[in-house]
Amino acid sequence: MTQTQTWQLLAQHRAQTADVSLLSRFDAPDRFQAFSAETDGLLLDYSKTALDTTALSLLERITAEAGLADRISQMFRGDKINTTEDRAVLHTALRAQTDEPIKVDGDDVLPAIRQTLQQMESFAEALRDGSIRSSTGAKFTDVINIGIGGSDLGPAMATLALAPYHDGPRCHFVSNVDGAHIADTLKGLDPQTTLVIIASKTFTTIETMTNARTALDWLRATLGDDTSAHLAAVSTARDKTSAFGIAPERVFGFADWVGGRYSLWGPVGLPIMIAIGAENFRQFLSGAAAMDRHFRTAPFRENLPVMLAMTGIWHHNICGYGSRAILPYDQRLSRFPAYLQQLDMESNGKSVALDGSPLPRDSGPIVWGEPGTNGQHAFYQLLHQGTRVIPAEFLIAAEAHEGDLPHHHQLLVSNCLAQSEALMLGRSREEARAIAAKRGFTGDALEQMAGHLSFTGNRPSVTLAYPKLTPFVLGQLIALYEHRVFVEGVVWGLNSFDQWGVELGKELAVSLLPLVDGSAPAEAYEAKDGSTRGLLSKLTHPHP
Ligand code: F6P
């Protein structure tokens, strides 16, 4: 049986069962137990999808045909599976809780990882207890992380998520090259008590380097030329950090086998550690390591990353649903959808296979979302009654940090459950007619109103339920999604670890700058397309 045949069988199975309602699947009394999986207190409920035993067997066959088990081993042992960049993919080594060597080019990478973690801990704790001080002898009250993409989204998301654990300096994140971002951030801060971390894997990213130079000028304006006490860097490029004037002991390095969007487990996570302390950061790593162990050992049906990936493939490739909504019912996960956008869309937004040939089927879906309950009052209308079906992924804690506000959390849980229930149940034409009649509609008006009030329902969702948003749980959740993206990438046969598609825009931005600042010769304008010329004229010679 070839891979293509298995896909065809799965598509046929979908066609034969598409009319079975989600609700009727619960006629089987153990549907929830059979179509959910749990590890270390984290539950994935995928029972409100149209997946059944036959679909799962075929999906399991697809993963076997894609060589998933081998690909997992290759990733964890450090094979160079990022083939277009000739790199290993070892973010898992940053959180590994083993002394078994993990080798890249024959060398064990663990000693250097452990040493850097120590260096981070000494620095973060000294900053927190005030033994590292500013150039004026003051205790640091604020830290600004300057970075973008993977050097920003991970630490910014996680620092916000773990706010109840903050007992260190305040952390701020500047990413956008729009001067508004750094200007608004600096406005409330005192250079004498502010530390700036410049986080860039490559130390060449134009947004980060531009913001870093602006921050340096801001520091110098108050502190004079010696700002070294106020600077630190996170990068793989030590030559560039020293050229920028950052003392070597203030540089936290990592290797090129840590992808930007997978980097928050190492030095890119420094702001998280500064905010919550070394012990809590270790808990965060432990949560991810626990998910790694689970991913490597749990059987197919019990394996959370694999099953989350299977819901994704089923919805995207078989049901034809092109996007997925990430809906955390957890205000502190408000940046989680943005974080997952990079993780998922930069990893799997590809249209060629590992060998460079066109992919035979759709790859990465559109990922988007906002926290509940806010989204309910904004875009959920389309989730319930729009013409497209959008599978939803709900995230919810059993317990809130605000133990003194139990009613808030009860309402939050009720709303979360109500939404997945409403998406599944919908409202039939008969029920809609009864409601319209109660509201006084009769005859044709009643029929019309019933049309507006009915919902098709039958819209799938999955729910991730966890005990409480602790550092351990956050580590589990992020690692779960990392591995989900990996499994989907393996099934689609693509390289989830490069990002060539972002290069062209970067190159064009650099070449457009002289046209924007007016230093380019006239021929350079002529070489541009009509739209770009028109927009340049509007933006570089604005009229009132
Ligand atoms: O442009 C995309 C990207 O390369 C991301 O992959 C990366 O996370 C981001 O830019 C920032 O890169 P760096 O950490 O090298 O500044």
XYZ file of C-alpha atoms and ligand atoms in Angstrom:
560
model
C 0.000 0.000 0.000
C 1.482 3.361 -0.954
C 1.168 6.557 1.005
C -1.125 7.970 -1.666
C -3.475 5.011 -1.331
C -3.749 5.546 2.417
C -4.586 9.222 1.876
C -7.241 8.165 -0.633
C -8.740 5.693 1.804
C -8.866 8.393 4.452
C -10.579 10.815 2.069
C -13.102 8.116 1.101
C -13.769 7.380 4.739
C -14.428 11.074 5.342
C -16.847 11.196 2.390
C -18.728 8.172 3.734
C -19.017 9.537 7.277
C -19.342 13.282 6.708
C -23.050 13.177 7.571
C -22.532 11.648 11.006
C -23.064 14.488 13.450
C -20.507 15.220 16.118
C -23.195 14.941 18.772
C -24.325 11.483 17.664
C -20.744 10.255 18.084
C -21.364 10.598 21.821
C -23.990 7.836 21.615
C -20.945 5.681 22.289
C -20.764 6.177 26.059
C -16.959 6.084 26.248
C -16.391 8.597 23.424
C -14.685 11.119 25.730
C -12.380 8.525 27.345
C -11.519 6.958 24.005
C -10.866 10.232 22.191
C -8.847 12.105 24.789
C -5.342 11.658 26.154
C -3.549 12.911 29.228
C 0.010 13.293 30.428
C 1.247 14.810 33.693
C -2.122 16.471 34.322
C -2.438 17.981 30.828
C -5.515 16.709 29.009
C -6.210 16.835 25.277
C -9.871 16.290 24.456
C -10.377 15.610 20.749
C -13.733 13.899 21.129
C -15.588 16.885 19.606
C -14.106 16.128 16.172
C -15.273 13.716 13.499
C -12.285 11.451 14.067
C -13.255 7.830 14.612
C -11.330 4.598 15.013
C -11.038 3.983 11.265
C -9.763 7.499 10.595
C -7.207 7.170 13.379
C -5.959 3.813 12.086
C -5.452 5.314 8.635
C -3.739 8.366 10.117
C -1.487 6.085 12.140
C -0.602 4.306 8.911
C 0.174 7.662 7.279
C 2.557 8.597 10.096
C 4.241 5.191 9.805
C 4.592 5.609 6.036
C 6.101 9.063 6.617
C 8.689 7.446 8.921
C 7.651 9.458 11.982
C 9.355 7.204 14.552
C 12.703 7.503 12.754
C 12.334 11.238 12.289
C 11.701 11.678 16.026
C 14.853 9.684 16.861
C 16.849 11.647 14.306
C 15.781 14.979 15.798
C 16.495 14.039 19.416
C 19.879 12.468 18.676
C 21.147 15.486 16.735
C 21.055 14.361 13.091
C 21.171 17.254 10.650
C 17.497 17.130 9.746
C 17.462 20.831 8.791
C 18.951 19.853 5.462
C 18.793 23.188 3.637
C 20.932 24.784 6.344
C 22.901 21.608 7.117
C 22.015 21.889 10.810
C 20.870 19.665 13.628
C 17.636 20.614 15.397
C 18.301 20.391 19.106
C 16.177 22.839 21.050
C 15.188 19.727 23.037
C 18.802 19.467 24.258
C 18.407 22.853 26.000
C 15.908 21.257 28.381
C 17.230 17.674 28.381
C 17.295 16.111 31.831
C 19.746 13.386 31.003
C 23.488 12.939 31.091
C 23.432 10.690 28.031
C 25.612 12.554 25.508
C 23.837 14.291 22.613
C 26.349 14.662 19.822
C 26.680 17.081 16.939
C 29.659 16.455 14.654
C 30.998 14.023 17.250
C 30.929 16.452 20.210
C 28.559 16.225 23.174
C 26.564 19.461 23.312
C 25.310 19.062 26.895
C 28.344 20.438 28.816
C 28.173 23.792 26.976
C 24.386 23.971 27.465
C 24.738 23.359 31.218
C 27.533 25.920 31.479
C 25.452 28.573 29.716
C 22.479 27.805 31.950
C 24.755 28.359 34.969
C 25.992 31.632 33.485
C 22.390 32.757 32.921
C 21.413 31.795 36.456
C 24.330 33.632 38.071
C 23.585 36.735 36.034
C 19.818 36.658 36.538
C 20.036 36.017 40.275
C 22.683 38.711 40.776
C 20.510 41.160 38.886
C 17.503 40.178 40.971
C 19.250 40.421 44.342
C 21.024 43.639 43.411
C 24.586 42.363 43.510
C 24.940 43.339 39.857
C 24.381 47.081 39.834
C 24.145 49.865 37.329
C 27.035 52.205 36.478
C 25.676 54.646 39.052
C 25.512 51.960 41.746
C 21.730 51.623 41.592
C 19.760 48.388 41.600
C 18.265 47.561 38.195
C 14.514 47.984 38.243
C 13.807 47.434 34.522
C 15.059 45.230 31.724
C 14.387 45.886 28.035
C 14.705 42.933 25.676
C 15.369 44.101 22.137
C 14.751 41.360 19.579
C 12.216 40.273 16.980
C 10.560 37.032 15.831
C 11.964 34.137 17.836
C 14.143 36.521 19.831
C 11.036 38.328 21.069
C 7.790 36.375 20.796
C 8.821 33.473 23.040
C 10.197 35.471 25.978
C 7.480 38.134 25.654
C 4.700 35.518 25.609
C 6.162 33.454 28.457
C 6.988 36.430 30.660
C 3.391 37.616 30.394
C 2.051 34.093 30.945
C 4.003 33.727 34.180
C 3.170 37.131 35.663
C 2.105 35.632 39.026
C 5.697 34.428 39.492
C 7.337 37.799 38.809
C 9.476 38.988 41.644
C 12.404 40.374 39.669
C 12.914 43.575 37.682
C 10.115 44.592 35.284
C 10.672 43.247 31.760
C 9.806 45.187 28.596
C 9.991 43.957 25.023
C 10.816 46.073 21.995
C 10.626 44.411 18.599
C 9.131 46.642 15.900
C 11.422 48.906 13.888
C 8.608 51.462 14.076
C 10.199 54.084 16.330
C 6.934 54.265 18.240
C 7.730 50.957 19.922
C 11.035 51.960 21.461
C 9.965 55.560 22.063
C 6.883 54.501 24.028
C 8.907 51.943 25.989
C 11.744 54.301 26.917
C 9.370 57.084 27.917
C 8.625 55.673 31.343
C 12.132 54.381 32.115
C 15.256 55.704 33.819
C 18.548 54.856 32.038
C 20.272 54.702 35.431
C 18.233 51.681 36.489
C 17.614 49.993 33.125
C 19.441 47.035 31.614
C 19.197 46.444 27.848
C 19.452 42.913 26.468
C 20.040 42.740 22.729
C 18.741 39.376 21.580
C 19.481 38.290 18.055
C 20.622 34.879 16.929
C 22.422 36.390 13.944
C 23.077 39.863 15.402
C 22.368 41.293 11.968
C 18.571 41.666 11.974
C 17.961 45.228 10.891
C 15.039 45.927 13.228
C 16.968 44.703 16.267
C 20.198 46.466 15.402
C 18.334 49.724 14.716
C 16.494 49.543 18.050
C 19.735 48.558 19.812
C 21.539 51.643 18.507
C 18.641 53.884 19.563
C 18.703 52.336 23.042
C 22.474 52.829 23.206
C 22.089 56.524 22.340
C 19.431 56.803 25.038
C 21.745 55.234 27.632
C 24.707 57.404 26.551
C 22.702 60.608 26.771
C 22.468 60.103 30.546
C 25.350 57.823 31.448
C 28.092 58.946 29.077
C 30.113 56.673 26.835
C 30.627 53.795 29.264
C 27.341 51.951 29.100
C 28.788 48.461 29.416
C 27.160 47.868 32.815
C 23.772 48.417 31.168
C 24.163 46.033 28.254
C 23.962 42.294 27.673
C 23.543 40.252 24.508
C 22.075 36.922 23.490
C 23.449 35.603 20.227
C 25.272 32.910 18.295
C 27.552 35.594 16.773
C 30.151 36.521 19.421
C 32.309 38.428 16.926
C 29.418 40.783 16.215
C 28.452 41.269 19.878
C 31.985 42.300 20.775
C 32.103 44.672 17.784
C 28.975 46.239 19.285
C 30.904 46.809 22.520
C 29.332 44.164 24.725
C 31.688 42.622 27.282
C 32.263 38.886 26.600
C 31.023 37.898 30.090
C 27.730 39.643 29.268
C 27.174 37.590 26.114
C 25.005 34.481 26.388
C 25.733 32.267 23.443
C 23.934 29.422 21.792
C 24.572 27.217 18.800
C 23.142 27.355 15.292
C 21.215 24.128 15.897
C 18.699 26.093 17.973
C 16.160 27.623 15.590
C 15.029 31.181 16.406
C 11.395 30.177 16.990
C 12.511 27.286 19.214
C 15.028 29.291 21.229
C 13.273 30.423 24.421
C 14.609 27.414 26.355
C 18.138 28.819 26.311
C 19.660 32.298 26.564
C 16.769 33.844 24.602
C 14.763 32.962 27.721
C 16.977 35.202 29.887
C 14.260 37.854 30.442
C 11.898 35.096 31.625
C 14.504 33.926 34.123
C 15.174 37.488 35.288
C 11.448 37.974 35.872
C 10.623 34.677 37.620
C 13.959 33.447 38.998
C 16.204 30.496 38.211
C 14.195 27.901 40.140
C 10.944 28.719 38.348
C 12.800 28.742 35.017
C 14.049 25.212 35.781
C 10.435 24.179 36.376
C 9.602 25.620 32.960
C 12.365 23.490 31.405
C 11.131 20.445 33.356
C 7.650 20.804 31.920
C 9.055 20.799 28.394
C 11.366 17.867 29.184
C 8.389 15.897 30.535
C 6.560 16.540 27.249
C 9.663 15.410 25.317
C 9.715 12.107 27.221
C 6.008 11.628 26.628
C 6.354 12.420 22.915
C 9.174 9.904 22.494
C 7.532 7.057 24.367
C 3.717 7.286 24.416
C 1.816 5.110 21.950
C 0.003 6.775 19.046
C -3.472 7.165 20.597
C -2.079 8.375 23.945
C 0.520 10.723 22.507
C -0.644 14.333 22.874
C 1.599 15.996 20.251
C 0.841 13.208 17.772
C -2.911 13.352 18.382
C -2.957 17.158 18.201
C -1.139 16.853 14.880
C -3.630 14.218 13.703
C -6.555 16.580 14.398
C -4.672 19.217 12.396
C -4.039 16.947 9.403
C -7.574 15.574 9.471
C -9.115 19.039 9.510
C -6.701 20.642 7.079
C -6.027 17.965 4.459
C -9.087 15.751 4.689
C -11.925 18.082 5.736
C -10.483 21.067 3.830
C -10.602 23.531 6.721
C -7.827 26.022 5.955
C -7.242 27.753 9.271
C -7.121 27.005 12.966
C -8.173 29.331 15.763
C -6.160 29.286 18.992
C -8.461 30.385 21.801
C -6.836 30.491 25.233
C -9.339 31.062 28.021
C -6.449 32.440 29.995
C -5.760 36.153 29.766
C -2.078 35.650 30.494
C -1.816 33.516 27.338
C -2.930 36.460 25.244
C 0.333 36.376 23.242
C 0.189 32.596 22.802
C -1.644 32.785 19.443
C 0.973 35.236 18.110
C 3.746 32.990 19.394
C 2.142 29.970 17.697
C 1.768 31.918 14.468
C 5.539 32.086 14.162
C 6.098 28.565 15.464
C 3.567 27.032 13.082
C 3.494 29.296 10.032
C 7.241 29.957 9.797
C 7.909 26.235 10.286
C 5.286 24.685 8.031
C 4.403 27.502 5.620
C 6.228 25.694 2.813
C 5.298 24.429 -0.618
C 8.236 22.172 -1.419
C 9.176 18.752 -0.102
C 12.559 17.922 1.437
C 13.913 17.167 -2.029
C 12.749 20.550 -3.412
C 9.866 19.116 -5.445
C 6.337 20.594 -5.098
C 4.315 19.198 -2.179
C 1.465 16.927 -3.237
C -0.982 18.400 -0.693
C -1.644 21.475 1.413
C 0.818 22.213 4.201
C 0.700 24.750 7.034
C -2.716 26.200 7.853
C -3.417 29.807 8.804
C -3.058 30.137 12.565
C -4.724 32.941 14.444
C -6.584 33.688 17.645
C -7.252 35.811 20.681
C -8.074 34.988 24.259
C -11.568 34.134 25.393
C -13.862 35.549 26.467
C -12.863 38.683 24.490
C -12.990 36.898 21.149
C -16.592 35.877 21.817
C -17.575 39.520 21.482
C -15.589 40.012 18.324
C -15.021 37.225 15.772
C -16.860 34.195 17.195
C -19.908 35.130 15.137
C -18.001 33.879 12.100
C -16.931 30.707 13.947
C -20.580 29.888 14.651
C -22.425 31.064 11.560
C -19.820 31.941 8.919
C -19.674 30.006 5.664
C -16.272 28.514 6.502
C -15.649 25.914 9.181
C -12.712 26.874 11.413
C -11.565 24.226 13.870
C -11.017 25.801 17.277
C -8.390 24.930 19.871
C -9.445 25.938 23.378
C -7.022 26.176 26.302
C -8.281 26.380 29.874
C -6.961 25.926 33.432
C -8.866 24.096 36.179
C -7.603 26.622 38.680
C -6.814 30.328 38.448
C -4.067 32.164 40.293
C -6.724 34.537 41.611
C -8.036 32.256 44.359
C -9.848 35.239 45.859
C -11.955 35.681 42.703
C -13.508 32.217 42.247
C -16.591 33.537 40.497
C -14.472 34.947 37.667
C -12.891 31.599 37.006
C -16.198 29.747 37.183
C -17.568 32.103 34.538
C -14.457 31.668 32.422
C -14.757 27.860 32.511
C -18.494 28.011 31.768
C -17.870 30.232 28.770
C -15.114 28.032 27.412
C -17.229 24.886 27.664
C -20.272 26.711 26.299
C -18.395 27.693 23.154
C -17.194 24.215 22.233
C -20.666 22.899 23.017
C -22.379 25.546 20.888
C -20.002 24.930 17.977
C -20.891 21.242 18.094
C -24.637 21.479 18.774
C -25.672 24.426 16.683
C -29.361 25.239 16.675
C -31.808 23.347 14.478
C -34.404 25.008 12.245
C -37.172 23.733 14.544
C -35.568 25.237 17.642
C -35.005 28.469 15.744
C -38.681 28.530 14.683
C -39.787 28.047 18.289
C -37.593 30.967 19.421
C -38.870 33.176 16.597
C -42.487 32.283 17.498
C -41.840 33.155 21.137
C -40.556 36.541 19.986
C -43.846 37.149 18.215
C -42.904 36.338 14.618
C -45.473 34.603 12.444
C -45.849 33.393 8.841
C -43.085 34.366 6.358
C -41.389 36.631 8.901
C -41.096 33.664 11.255
C -39.472 31.541 8.529
C -37.038 34.330 7.676
C -36.131 34.872 11.309
C -35.662 31.135 11.825
C -33.028 31.240 9.064
C -31.077 33.900 10.934
C -31.406 32.141 14.276
C -30.329 28.676 13.186
C -26.742 27.428 13.356
C -25.511 24.403 11.453
C -23.400 23.282 14.418
C -21.212 20.249 13.804
C -18.142 22.469 14.019
C -15.137 20.691 15.505
C -12.910 21.783 18.355
C -10.268 20.380 20.661
C -9.674 21.453 24.240
C -6.471 21.455 26.239
C -7.199 21.468 29.958
C -4.426 21.916 32.527
C -4.375 22.243 36.311
C -3.046 25.830 36.542
C -0.766 28.016 34.422
C 2.482 27.256 36.266
C 5.996 27.381 34.761
C 5.885 23.571 34.429
C 2.553 23.638 32.594
C 3.658 26.439 30.283
C 6.745 24.372 29.415
C 4.502 21.389 28.643
C 2.174 23.444 26.464
C 4.899 25.044 24.356
C 6.731 21.743 23.845
C 3.408 20.102 22.945
C 2.860 22.620 20.141
C 6.501 22.412 19.003
C 6.168 18.663 18.546
C 2.750 18.984 16.924
C 4.281 21.271 14.308
C 7.132 18.770 13.865
C 4.777 15.805 13.372
C 2.694 17.723 10.836
C 5.862 18.750 8.988
C 7.024 15.110 8.863
C 3.663 13.961 7.495
C 3.724 16.719 4.879
C 7.303 15.767 4.026
C 8.775 19.259 4.412
C 11.604 20.918 6.340
C 10.020 22.642 9.364
C 13.280 24.292 10.404
C 14.265 26.727 7.668
C 12.519 29.963 6.604
C 13.735 30.966 3.159
C 10.466 32.719 2.387
C 11.276 35.679 4.639
C 14.549 36.504 2.867
C 13.269 38.245 -0.263
C 11.290 40.861 1.674
C 14.364 41.587 3.836
C 16.575 42.071 0.761
C 14.044 44.323 -0.947
C 13.640 46.452 2.201
C 17.386 47.090 2.237
C 17.391 48.025 -1.449
C 14.341 50.287 -1.025
C 15.855 52.325 1.801
C 17.882 54.627 -0.522
C 14.683 55.315 -2.457
C 12.899 56.228 0.755
C 15.688 58.405 2.180
C 16.285 60.050 -1.180
C 19.897 58.942 -1.702
C 19.183 56.688 -4.704
C 19.815 57.857 -8.288
C 16.799 58.581 -10.519
C 17.275 55.347 -12.522
C 16.604 53.345 -9.354
C 13.058 54.790 -9.228
C 12.507 54.032 -12.895
C 13.443 50.393 -12.324
C 10.568 49.938 -9.852
C 7.028 48.868 -10.763
C 4.302 51.500 -11.091
C 2.636 50.705 -7.776
C 5.875 50.879 -5.786
C 6.786 54.163 -7.564
C 3.357 55.634 -6.807
C 3.511 54.634 -3.166
C 7.071 55.930 -2.811
C 5.952 59.258 -4.148
C 3.032 59.387 -1.688
C 5.119 58.338 1.303
C 8.313 60.266 0.681
C 6.673 63.552 -0.366
C 3.549 63.511 1.794
C 0.966 66.149 1.037
C -1.249 67.516 3.784
O 13.037 36.860 9.588
C 12.747 35.717 10.270
C 13.739 35.459 11.356
O 14.936 34.970 10.827
C 13.176 34.486 12.372
O 13.302 33.183 11.981
C 13.936 34.855 13.591
O 13.330 34.363 14.753
C 13.902 36.356 13.493
O 14.054 36.619 12.116
C 14.965 37.080 14.280
O 16.255 36.665 13.951
P 17.489 36.993 14.862
O 17.305 36.332 16.183
O 18.684 36.473 14.128
O 17.564 38.491 15.022
